[in-house]
PDB file of C-alpha atoms in Angstrom:
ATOM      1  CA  UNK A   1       0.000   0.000   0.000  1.00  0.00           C
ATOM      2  CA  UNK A   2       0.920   3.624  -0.592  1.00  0.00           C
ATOM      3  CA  UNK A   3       0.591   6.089   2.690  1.00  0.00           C
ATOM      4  CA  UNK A   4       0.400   9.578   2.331  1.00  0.00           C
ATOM      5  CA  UNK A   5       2.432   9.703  -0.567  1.00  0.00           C
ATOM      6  CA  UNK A   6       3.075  13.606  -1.817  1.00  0.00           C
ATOM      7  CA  UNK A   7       5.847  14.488  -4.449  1.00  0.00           C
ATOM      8  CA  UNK A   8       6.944  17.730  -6.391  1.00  0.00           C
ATOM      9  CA  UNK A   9       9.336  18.011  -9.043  1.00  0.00           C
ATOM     10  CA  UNK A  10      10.867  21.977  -7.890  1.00  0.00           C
ATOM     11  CA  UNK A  11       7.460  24.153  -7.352  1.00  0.00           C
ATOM     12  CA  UNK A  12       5.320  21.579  -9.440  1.00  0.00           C
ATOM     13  CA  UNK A  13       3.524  19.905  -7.511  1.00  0.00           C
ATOM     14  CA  UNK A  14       2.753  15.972  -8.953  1.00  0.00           C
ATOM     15  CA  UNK A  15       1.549  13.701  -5.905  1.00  0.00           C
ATOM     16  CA  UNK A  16      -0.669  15.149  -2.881  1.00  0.00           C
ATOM     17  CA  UNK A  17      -1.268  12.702  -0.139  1.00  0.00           C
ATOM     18  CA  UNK A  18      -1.957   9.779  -2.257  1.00  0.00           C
ATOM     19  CA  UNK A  19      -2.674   6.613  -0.480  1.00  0.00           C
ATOM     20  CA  UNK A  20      -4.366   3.430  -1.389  1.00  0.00           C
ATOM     21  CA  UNK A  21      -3.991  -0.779  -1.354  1.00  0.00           C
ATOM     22  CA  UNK A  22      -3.184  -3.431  -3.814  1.00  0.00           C
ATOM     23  CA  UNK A  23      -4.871  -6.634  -2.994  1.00  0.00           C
ATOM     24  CA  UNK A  24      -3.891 -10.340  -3.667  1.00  0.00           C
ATOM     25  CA  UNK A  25      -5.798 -11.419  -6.696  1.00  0.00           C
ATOM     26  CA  UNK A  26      -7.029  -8.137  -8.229  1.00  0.00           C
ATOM     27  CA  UNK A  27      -6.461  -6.805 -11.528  1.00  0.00           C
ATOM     28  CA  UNK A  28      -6.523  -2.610 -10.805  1.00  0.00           C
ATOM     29  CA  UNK A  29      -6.118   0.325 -13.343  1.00  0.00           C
ATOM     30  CA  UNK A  30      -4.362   3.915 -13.012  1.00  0.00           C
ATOM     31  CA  UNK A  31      -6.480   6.019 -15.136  1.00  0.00           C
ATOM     32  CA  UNK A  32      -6.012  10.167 -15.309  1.00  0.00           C
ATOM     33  CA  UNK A  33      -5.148  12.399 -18.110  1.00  0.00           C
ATOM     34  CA  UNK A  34      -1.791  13.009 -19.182  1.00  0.00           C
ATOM     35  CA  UNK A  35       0.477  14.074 -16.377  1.00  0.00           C
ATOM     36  CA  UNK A  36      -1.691  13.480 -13.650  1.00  0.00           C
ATOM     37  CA  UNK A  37       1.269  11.305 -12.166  1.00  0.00           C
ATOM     38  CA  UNK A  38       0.206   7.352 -13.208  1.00  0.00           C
ATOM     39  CA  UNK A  39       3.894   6.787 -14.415  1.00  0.00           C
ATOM     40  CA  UNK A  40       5.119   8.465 -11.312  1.00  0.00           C
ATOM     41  CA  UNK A  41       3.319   6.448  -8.914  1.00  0.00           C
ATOM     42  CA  UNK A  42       4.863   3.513 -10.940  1.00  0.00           C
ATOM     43  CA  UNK A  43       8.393   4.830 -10.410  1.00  0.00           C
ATOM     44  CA  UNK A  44       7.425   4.991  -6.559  1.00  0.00           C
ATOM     45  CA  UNK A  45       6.212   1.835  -6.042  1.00  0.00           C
ATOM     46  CA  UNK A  46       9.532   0.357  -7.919  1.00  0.00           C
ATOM     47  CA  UNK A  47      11.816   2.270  -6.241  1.00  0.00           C
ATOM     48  CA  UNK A  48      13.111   4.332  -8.660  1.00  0.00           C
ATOM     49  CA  UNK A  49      11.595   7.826  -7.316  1.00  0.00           C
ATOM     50  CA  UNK A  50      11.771   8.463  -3.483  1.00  0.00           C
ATOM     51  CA  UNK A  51       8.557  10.555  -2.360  1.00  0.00           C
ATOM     52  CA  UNK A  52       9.105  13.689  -0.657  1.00  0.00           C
ATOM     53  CA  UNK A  53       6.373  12.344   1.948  1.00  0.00           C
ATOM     54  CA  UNK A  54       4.848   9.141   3.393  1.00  0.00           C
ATOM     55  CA  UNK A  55       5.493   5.950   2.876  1.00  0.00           C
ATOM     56  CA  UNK A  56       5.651   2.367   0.833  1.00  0.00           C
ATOM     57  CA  UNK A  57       4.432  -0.680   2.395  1.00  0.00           C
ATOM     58  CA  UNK A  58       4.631  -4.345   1.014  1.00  0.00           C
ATOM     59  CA  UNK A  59       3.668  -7.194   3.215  1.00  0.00           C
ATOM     60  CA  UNK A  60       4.026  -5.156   6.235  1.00  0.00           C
ATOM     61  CA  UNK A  61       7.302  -4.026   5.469  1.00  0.00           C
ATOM     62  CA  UNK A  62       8.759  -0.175   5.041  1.00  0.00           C
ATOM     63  CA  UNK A  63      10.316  -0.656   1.351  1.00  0.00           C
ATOM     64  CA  UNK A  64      10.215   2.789   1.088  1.00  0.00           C
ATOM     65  CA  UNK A  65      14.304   3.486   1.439  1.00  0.00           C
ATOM     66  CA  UNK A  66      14.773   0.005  -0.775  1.00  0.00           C
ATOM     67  CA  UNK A  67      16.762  -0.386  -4.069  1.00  0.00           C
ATOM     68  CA  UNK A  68      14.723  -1.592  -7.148  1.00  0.00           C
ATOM     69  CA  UNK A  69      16.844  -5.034  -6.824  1.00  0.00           C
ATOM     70  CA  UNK A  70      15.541  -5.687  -3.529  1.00  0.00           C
ATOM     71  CA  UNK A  71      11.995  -4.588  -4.559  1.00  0.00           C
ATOM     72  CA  UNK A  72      12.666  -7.184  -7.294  1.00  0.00           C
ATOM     73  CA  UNK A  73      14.068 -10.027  -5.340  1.00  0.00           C
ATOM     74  CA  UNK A  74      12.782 -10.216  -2.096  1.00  0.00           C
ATOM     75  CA  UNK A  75       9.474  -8.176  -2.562  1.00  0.00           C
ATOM     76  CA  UNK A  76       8.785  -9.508  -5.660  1.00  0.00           C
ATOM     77  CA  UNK A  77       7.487  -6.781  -8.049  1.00  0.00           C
ATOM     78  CA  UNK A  78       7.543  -6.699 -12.103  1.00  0.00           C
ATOM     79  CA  UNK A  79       7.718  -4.423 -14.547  1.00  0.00           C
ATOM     80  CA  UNK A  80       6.544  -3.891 -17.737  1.00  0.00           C
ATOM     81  CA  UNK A  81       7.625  -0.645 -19.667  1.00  0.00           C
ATOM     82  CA  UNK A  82       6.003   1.031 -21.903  1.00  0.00           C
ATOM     83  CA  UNK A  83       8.792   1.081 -24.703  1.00  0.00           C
ATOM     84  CA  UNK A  84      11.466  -1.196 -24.595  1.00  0.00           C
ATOM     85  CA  UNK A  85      12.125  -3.419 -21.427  1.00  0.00           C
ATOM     86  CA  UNK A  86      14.546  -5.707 -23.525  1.00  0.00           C
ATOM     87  CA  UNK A  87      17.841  -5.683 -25.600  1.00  0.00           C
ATOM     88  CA  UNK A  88      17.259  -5.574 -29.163  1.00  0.00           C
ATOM     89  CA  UNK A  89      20.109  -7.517 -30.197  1.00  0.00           C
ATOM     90  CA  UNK A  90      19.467 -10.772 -28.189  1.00  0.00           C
ATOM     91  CA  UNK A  91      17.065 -13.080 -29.564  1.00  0.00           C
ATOM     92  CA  UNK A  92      13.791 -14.332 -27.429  1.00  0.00           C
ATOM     93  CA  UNK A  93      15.427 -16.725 -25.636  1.00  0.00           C
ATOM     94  CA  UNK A  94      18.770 -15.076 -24.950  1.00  0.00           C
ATOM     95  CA  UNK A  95      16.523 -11.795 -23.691  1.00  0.00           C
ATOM     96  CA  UNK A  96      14.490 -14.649 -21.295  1.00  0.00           C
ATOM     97  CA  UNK A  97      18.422 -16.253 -20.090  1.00  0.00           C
ATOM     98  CA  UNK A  98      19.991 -13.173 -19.507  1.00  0.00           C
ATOM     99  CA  UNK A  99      17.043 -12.034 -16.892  1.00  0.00           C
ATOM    100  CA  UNK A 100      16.005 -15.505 -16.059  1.00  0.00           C
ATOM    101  CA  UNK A 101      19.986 -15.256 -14.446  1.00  0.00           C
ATOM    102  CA  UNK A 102      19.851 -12.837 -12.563  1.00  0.00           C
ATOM    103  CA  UNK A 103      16.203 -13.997 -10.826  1.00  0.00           C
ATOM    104  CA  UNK A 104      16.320 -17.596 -10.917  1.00  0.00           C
ATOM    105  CA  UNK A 105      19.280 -19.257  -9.327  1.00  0.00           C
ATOM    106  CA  UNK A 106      18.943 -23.082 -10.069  1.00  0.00           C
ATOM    107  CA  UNK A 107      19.858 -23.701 -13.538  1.00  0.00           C
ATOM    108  CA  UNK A 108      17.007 -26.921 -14.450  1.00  0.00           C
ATOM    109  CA  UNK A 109      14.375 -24.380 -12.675  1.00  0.00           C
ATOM    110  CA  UNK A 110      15.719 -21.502 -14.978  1.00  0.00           C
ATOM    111  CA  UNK A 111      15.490 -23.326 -18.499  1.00  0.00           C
ATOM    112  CA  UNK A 112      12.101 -25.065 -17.617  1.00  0.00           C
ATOM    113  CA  UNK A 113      10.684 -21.731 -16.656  1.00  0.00           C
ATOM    114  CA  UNK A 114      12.011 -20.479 -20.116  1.00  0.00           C
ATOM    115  CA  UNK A 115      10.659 -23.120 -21.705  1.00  0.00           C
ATOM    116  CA  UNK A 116       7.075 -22.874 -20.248  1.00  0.00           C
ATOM    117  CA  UNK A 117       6.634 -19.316 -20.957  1.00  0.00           C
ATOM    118  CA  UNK A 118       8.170 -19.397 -24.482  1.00  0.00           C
ATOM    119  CA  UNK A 119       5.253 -22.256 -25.207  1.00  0.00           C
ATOM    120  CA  UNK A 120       2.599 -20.480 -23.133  1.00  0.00           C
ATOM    121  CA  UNK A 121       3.162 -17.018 -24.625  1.00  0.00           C
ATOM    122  CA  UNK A 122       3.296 -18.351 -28.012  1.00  0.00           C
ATOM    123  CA  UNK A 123       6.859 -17.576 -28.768  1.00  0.00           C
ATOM    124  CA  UNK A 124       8.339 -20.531 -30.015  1.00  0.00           C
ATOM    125  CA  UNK A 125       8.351 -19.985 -33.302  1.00  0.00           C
ATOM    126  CA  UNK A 126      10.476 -16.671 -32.814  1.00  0.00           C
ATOM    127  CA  UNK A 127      12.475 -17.462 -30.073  1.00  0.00           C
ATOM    128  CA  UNK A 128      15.625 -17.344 -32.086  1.00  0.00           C
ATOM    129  CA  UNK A 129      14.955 -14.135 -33.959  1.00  0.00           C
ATOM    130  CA  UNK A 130      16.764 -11.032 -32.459  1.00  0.00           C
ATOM    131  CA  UNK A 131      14.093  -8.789 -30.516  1.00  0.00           C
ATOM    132  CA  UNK A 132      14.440  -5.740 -32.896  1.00  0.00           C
ATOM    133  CA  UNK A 133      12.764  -7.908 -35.862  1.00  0.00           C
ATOM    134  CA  UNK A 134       9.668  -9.363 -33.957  1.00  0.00           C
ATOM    135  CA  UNK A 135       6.414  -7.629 -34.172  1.00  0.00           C
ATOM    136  CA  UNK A 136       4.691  -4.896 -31.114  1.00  0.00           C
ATOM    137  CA  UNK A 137       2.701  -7.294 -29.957  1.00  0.00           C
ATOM    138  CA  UNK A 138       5.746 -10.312 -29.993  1.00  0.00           C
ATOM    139  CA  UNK A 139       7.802  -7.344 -28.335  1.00  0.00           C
ATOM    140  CA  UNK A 140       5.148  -6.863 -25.336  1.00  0.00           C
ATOM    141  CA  UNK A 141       4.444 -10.321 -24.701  1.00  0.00           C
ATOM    142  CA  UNK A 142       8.308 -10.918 -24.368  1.00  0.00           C
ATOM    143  CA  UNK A 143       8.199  -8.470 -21.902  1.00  0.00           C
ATOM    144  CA  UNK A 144       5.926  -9.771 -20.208  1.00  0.00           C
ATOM    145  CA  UNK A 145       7.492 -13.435 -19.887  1.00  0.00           C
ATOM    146  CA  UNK A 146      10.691 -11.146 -18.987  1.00  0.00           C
ATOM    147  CA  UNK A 147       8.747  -9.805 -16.126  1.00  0.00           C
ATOM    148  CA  UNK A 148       7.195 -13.177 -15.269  1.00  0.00           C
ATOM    149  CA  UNK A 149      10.491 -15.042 -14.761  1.00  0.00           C
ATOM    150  CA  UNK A 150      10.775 -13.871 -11.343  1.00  0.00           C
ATOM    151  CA  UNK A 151       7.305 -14.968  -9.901  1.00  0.00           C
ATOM    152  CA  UNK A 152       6.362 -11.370  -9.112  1.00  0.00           C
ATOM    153  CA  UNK A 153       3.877 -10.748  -6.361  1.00  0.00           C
ATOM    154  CA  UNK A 154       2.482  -7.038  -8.227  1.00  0.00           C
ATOM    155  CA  UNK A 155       2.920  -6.836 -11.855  1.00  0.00           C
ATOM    156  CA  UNK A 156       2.622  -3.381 -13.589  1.00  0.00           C
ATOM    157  CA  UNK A 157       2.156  -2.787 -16.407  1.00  0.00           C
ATOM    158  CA  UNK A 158       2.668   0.555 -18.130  1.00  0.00           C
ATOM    159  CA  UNK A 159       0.432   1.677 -21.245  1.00  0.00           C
ATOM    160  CA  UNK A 160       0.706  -2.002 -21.717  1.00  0.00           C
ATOM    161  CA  UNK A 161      -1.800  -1.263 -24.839  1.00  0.00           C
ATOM    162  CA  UNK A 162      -0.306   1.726 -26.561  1.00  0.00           C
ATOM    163  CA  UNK A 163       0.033   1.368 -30.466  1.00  0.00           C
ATOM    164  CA  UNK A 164      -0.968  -1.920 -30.671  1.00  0.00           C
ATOM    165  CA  UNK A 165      -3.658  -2.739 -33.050  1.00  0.00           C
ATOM    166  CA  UNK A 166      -7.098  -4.149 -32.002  1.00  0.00           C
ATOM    167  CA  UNK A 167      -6.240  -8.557 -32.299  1.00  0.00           C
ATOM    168  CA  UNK A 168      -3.021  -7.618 -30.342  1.00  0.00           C
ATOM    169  CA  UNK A 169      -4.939  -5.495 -27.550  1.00  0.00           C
ATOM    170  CA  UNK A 170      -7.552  -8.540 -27.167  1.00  0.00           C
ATOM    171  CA  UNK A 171      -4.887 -11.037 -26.773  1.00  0.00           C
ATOM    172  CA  UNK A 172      -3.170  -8.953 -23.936  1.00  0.00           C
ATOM    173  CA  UNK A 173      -6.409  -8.547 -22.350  1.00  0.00           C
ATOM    174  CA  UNK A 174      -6.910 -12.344 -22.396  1.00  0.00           C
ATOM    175  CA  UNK A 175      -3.289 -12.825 -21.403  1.00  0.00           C
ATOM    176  CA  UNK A 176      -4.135 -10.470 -18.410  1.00  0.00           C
ATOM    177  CA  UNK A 177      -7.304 -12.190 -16.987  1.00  0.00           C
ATOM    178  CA  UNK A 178      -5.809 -15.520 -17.654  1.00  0.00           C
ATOM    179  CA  UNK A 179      -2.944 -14.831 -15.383  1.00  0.00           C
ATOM    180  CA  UNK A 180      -5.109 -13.695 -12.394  1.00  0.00           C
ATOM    181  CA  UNK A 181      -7.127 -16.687 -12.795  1.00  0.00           C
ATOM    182  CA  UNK A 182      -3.742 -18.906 -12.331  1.00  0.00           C
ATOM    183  CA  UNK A 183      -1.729 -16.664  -9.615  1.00  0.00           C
ATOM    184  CA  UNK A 184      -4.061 -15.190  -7.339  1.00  0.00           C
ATOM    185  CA  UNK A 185      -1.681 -14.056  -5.142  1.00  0.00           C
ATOM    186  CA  UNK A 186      -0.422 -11.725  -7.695  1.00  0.00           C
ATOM    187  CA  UNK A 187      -1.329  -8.341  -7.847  1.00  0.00           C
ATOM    188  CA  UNK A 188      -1.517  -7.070 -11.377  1.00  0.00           C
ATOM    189  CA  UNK A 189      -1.327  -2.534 -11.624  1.00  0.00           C
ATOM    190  CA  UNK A 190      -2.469  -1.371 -15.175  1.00  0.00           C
ATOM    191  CA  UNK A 191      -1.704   2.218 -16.021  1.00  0.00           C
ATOM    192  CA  UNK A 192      -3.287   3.075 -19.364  1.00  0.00           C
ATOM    193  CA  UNK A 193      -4.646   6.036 -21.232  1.00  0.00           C
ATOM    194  CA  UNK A 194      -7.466   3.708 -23.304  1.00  0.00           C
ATOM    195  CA  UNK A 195      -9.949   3.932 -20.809  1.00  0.00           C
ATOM    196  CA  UNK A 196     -12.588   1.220 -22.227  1.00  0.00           C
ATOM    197  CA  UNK A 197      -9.947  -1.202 -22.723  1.00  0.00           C
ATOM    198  CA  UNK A 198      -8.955  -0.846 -19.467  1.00  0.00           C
ATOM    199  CA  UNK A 199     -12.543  -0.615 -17.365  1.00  0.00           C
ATOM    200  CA  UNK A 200     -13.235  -4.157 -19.487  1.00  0.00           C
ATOM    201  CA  UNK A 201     -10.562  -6.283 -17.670  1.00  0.00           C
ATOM    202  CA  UNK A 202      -9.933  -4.532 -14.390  1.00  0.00           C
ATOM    203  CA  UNK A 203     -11.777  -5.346 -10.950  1.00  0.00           C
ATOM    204  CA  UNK A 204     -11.272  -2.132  -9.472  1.00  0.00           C
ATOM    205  CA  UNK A 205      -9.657   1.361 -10.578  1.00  0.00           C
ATOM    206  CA  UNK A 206      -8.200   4.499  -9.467  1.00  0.00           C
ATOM    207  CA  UNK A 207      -8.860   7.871 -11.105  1.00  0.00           C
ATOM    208  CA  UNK A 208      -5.595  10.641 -10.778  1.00  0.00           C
ATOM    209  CA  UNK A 209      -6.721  13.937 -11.556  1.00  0.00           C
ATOM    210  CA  UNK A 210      -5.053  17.608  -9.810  1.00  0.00           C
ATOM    211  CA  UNK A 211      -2.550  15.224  -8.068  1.00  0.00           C
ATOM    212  CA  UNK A 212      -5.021  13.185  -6.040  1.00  0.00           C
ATOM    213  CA  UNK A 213      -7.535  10.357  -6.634  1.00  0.00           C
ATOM    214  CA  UNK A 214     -10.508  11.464  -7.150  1.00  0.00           C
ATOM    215  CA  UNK A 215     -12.612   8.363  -7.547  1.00  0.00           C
ATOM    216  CA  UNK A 216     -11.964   4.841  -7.268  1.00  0.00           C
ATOM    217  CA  UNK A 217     -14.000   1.558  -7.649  1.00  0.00           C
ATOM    218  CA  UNK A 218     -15.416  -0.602 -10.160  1.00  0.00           C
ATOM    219  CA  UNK A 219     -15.672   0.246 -13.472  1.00  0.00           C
ATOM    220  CA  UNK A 220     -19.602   0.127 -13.164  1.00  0.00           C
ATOM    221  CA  UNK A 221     -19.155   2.997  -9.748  1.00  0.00           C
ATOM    222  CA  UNK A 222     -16.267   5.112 -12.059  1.00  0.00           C
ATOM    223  CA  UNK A 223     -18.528   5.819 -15.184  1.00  0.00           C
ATOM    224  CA  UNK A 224     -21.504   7.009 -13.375  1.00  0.00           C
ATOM    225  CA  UNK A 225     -19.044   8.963 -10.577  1.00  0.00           C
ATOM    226  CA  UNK A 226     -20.057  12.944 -11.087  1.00  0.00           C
ATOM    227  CA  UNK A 227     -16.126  13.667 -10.284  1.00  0.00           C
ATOM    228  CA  UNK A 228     -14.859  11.353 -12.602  1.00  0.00           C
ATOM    229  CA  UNK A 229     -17.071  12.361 -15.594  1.00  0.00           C
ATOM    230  CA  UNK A 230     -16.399  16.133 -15.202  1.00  0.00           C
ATOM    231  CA  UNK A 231     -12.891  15.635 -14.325  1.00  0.00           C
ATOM    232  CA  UNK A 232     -11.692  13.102 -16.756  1.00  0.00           C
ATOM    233  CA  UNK A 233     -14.574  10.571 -18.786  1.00  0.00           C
ATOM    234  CA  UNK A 234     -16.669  13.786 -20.049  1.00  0.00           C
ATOM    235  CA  UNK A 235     -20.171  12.701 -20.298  1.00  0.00           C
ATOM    236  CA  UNK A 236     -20.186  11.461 -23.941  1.00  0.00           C
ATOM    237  CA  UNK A 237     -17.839   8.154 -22.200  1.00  0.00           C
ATOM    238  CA  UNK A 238     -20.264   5.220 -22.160  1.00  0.00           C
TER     239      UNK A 238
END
């Protein structure tokens, strides 16, 4: 969970006494116009921004003065960016290795992991091809494995959707609900600008808007929300 979380970059202010929980099992969405602070919270919860105020909690622990490789490791969080996230001139499987190293220690455990996600991501087929040539949608789902590798407890996912065309947003979507059917203790945070995409997968959701939330809920509870349509859906969103 986030507590009282507040940031400013110089005199701009960008977080104002944000708080709220991830649960086991959910599938939540950071929605908010551009620059409301969705990426930052992101950077927060990794590790890579320190807040000027309050605090970052994971299972009952302060994490809040902890490296991104011990968020990583021990605390078990995943990442996936919204550009990149890999090395363009290793193929599939070398980009899977080279990570699965690093978070997986026993070797058999490693490969066999590799293995399963190459087959369950539908990969095989490309898994010797340098990352640079596959396709957008190849490229996010490698990320994804990438991310997988090390069993994370809260997965997020950046504008996991952005310039992808409609098949390869469906099959991320199914990808998405499909994992939180087989790891329910995993936490999986979508930040995303397509709003209907997002409302149709997510259990719950968390409008940013003049550095605060200013709704939160189901999707159903968020579209009918009088803050949340004049702030951010407008009341042509259906």
């Amino acid at each position: 969970k986030l507590e009282n979380i507040s940031l400013s970059f110089s005199s701009r202010q960008i977080l104002d006494n944000i708080s709220f929980k991830l649960n086991a099992g959910e599938i939540v969405g950071l929605l908010g116009p551009n620059g409301a602070g969705k990426s930052t919270i992101f950077n927060i919860l990794m590790g890579l921004i320190k807040p000027d105020f309050g605090k970052v909690i994971i299972s009952n622990a302060d994490v809040t003065k902890e490296p991104i490789y011990v968020r990583a490791r021990k605390f078990k969080i995943g990442y996936v960016p919204q550009y990149g996230g890999y090395f363009h001139d290793l193929t599939v499987f070398e980009n899977l290795k080279a990570v699965g190293e690093i978070l997986v220690k026993d070797e058999r455990e490693r490969f066999s992991k590799i293995h399963d996600l190459i087959s369950k991501f539908a990969l095989d087929n490309v898994q010797e091809i340098k990352a640079r040539h596959i396709s957008g949608g190849q490229k996010r789902k490698l990320v994804i494995c990438m991310a997988l590798l090390g069993d994370p407890k809260i997965l997020l996912c950046d504008e996991i959707f952005a310039a992808l065309d409609v098949l390869t947003i469906h099959m991320l979507k199914e990808i998405l609900v499909n994992l939180q059917r087989e790891k329910p203790d995993m936490c999986i945070v979508i930040c995303e600008h397509q709003a209907r995409e997002l409302l149709s997968i997510v259990d719950r959701a968390l409008i940013l808007a003049n550095c605060q939330i200013i709704a939160e809920g189901s999707p159903n509870m968020l579209v009918n929300d009088k803050r949340a349509k004049s702030e951010y859906f407008g009341n042509f969103f259906k």
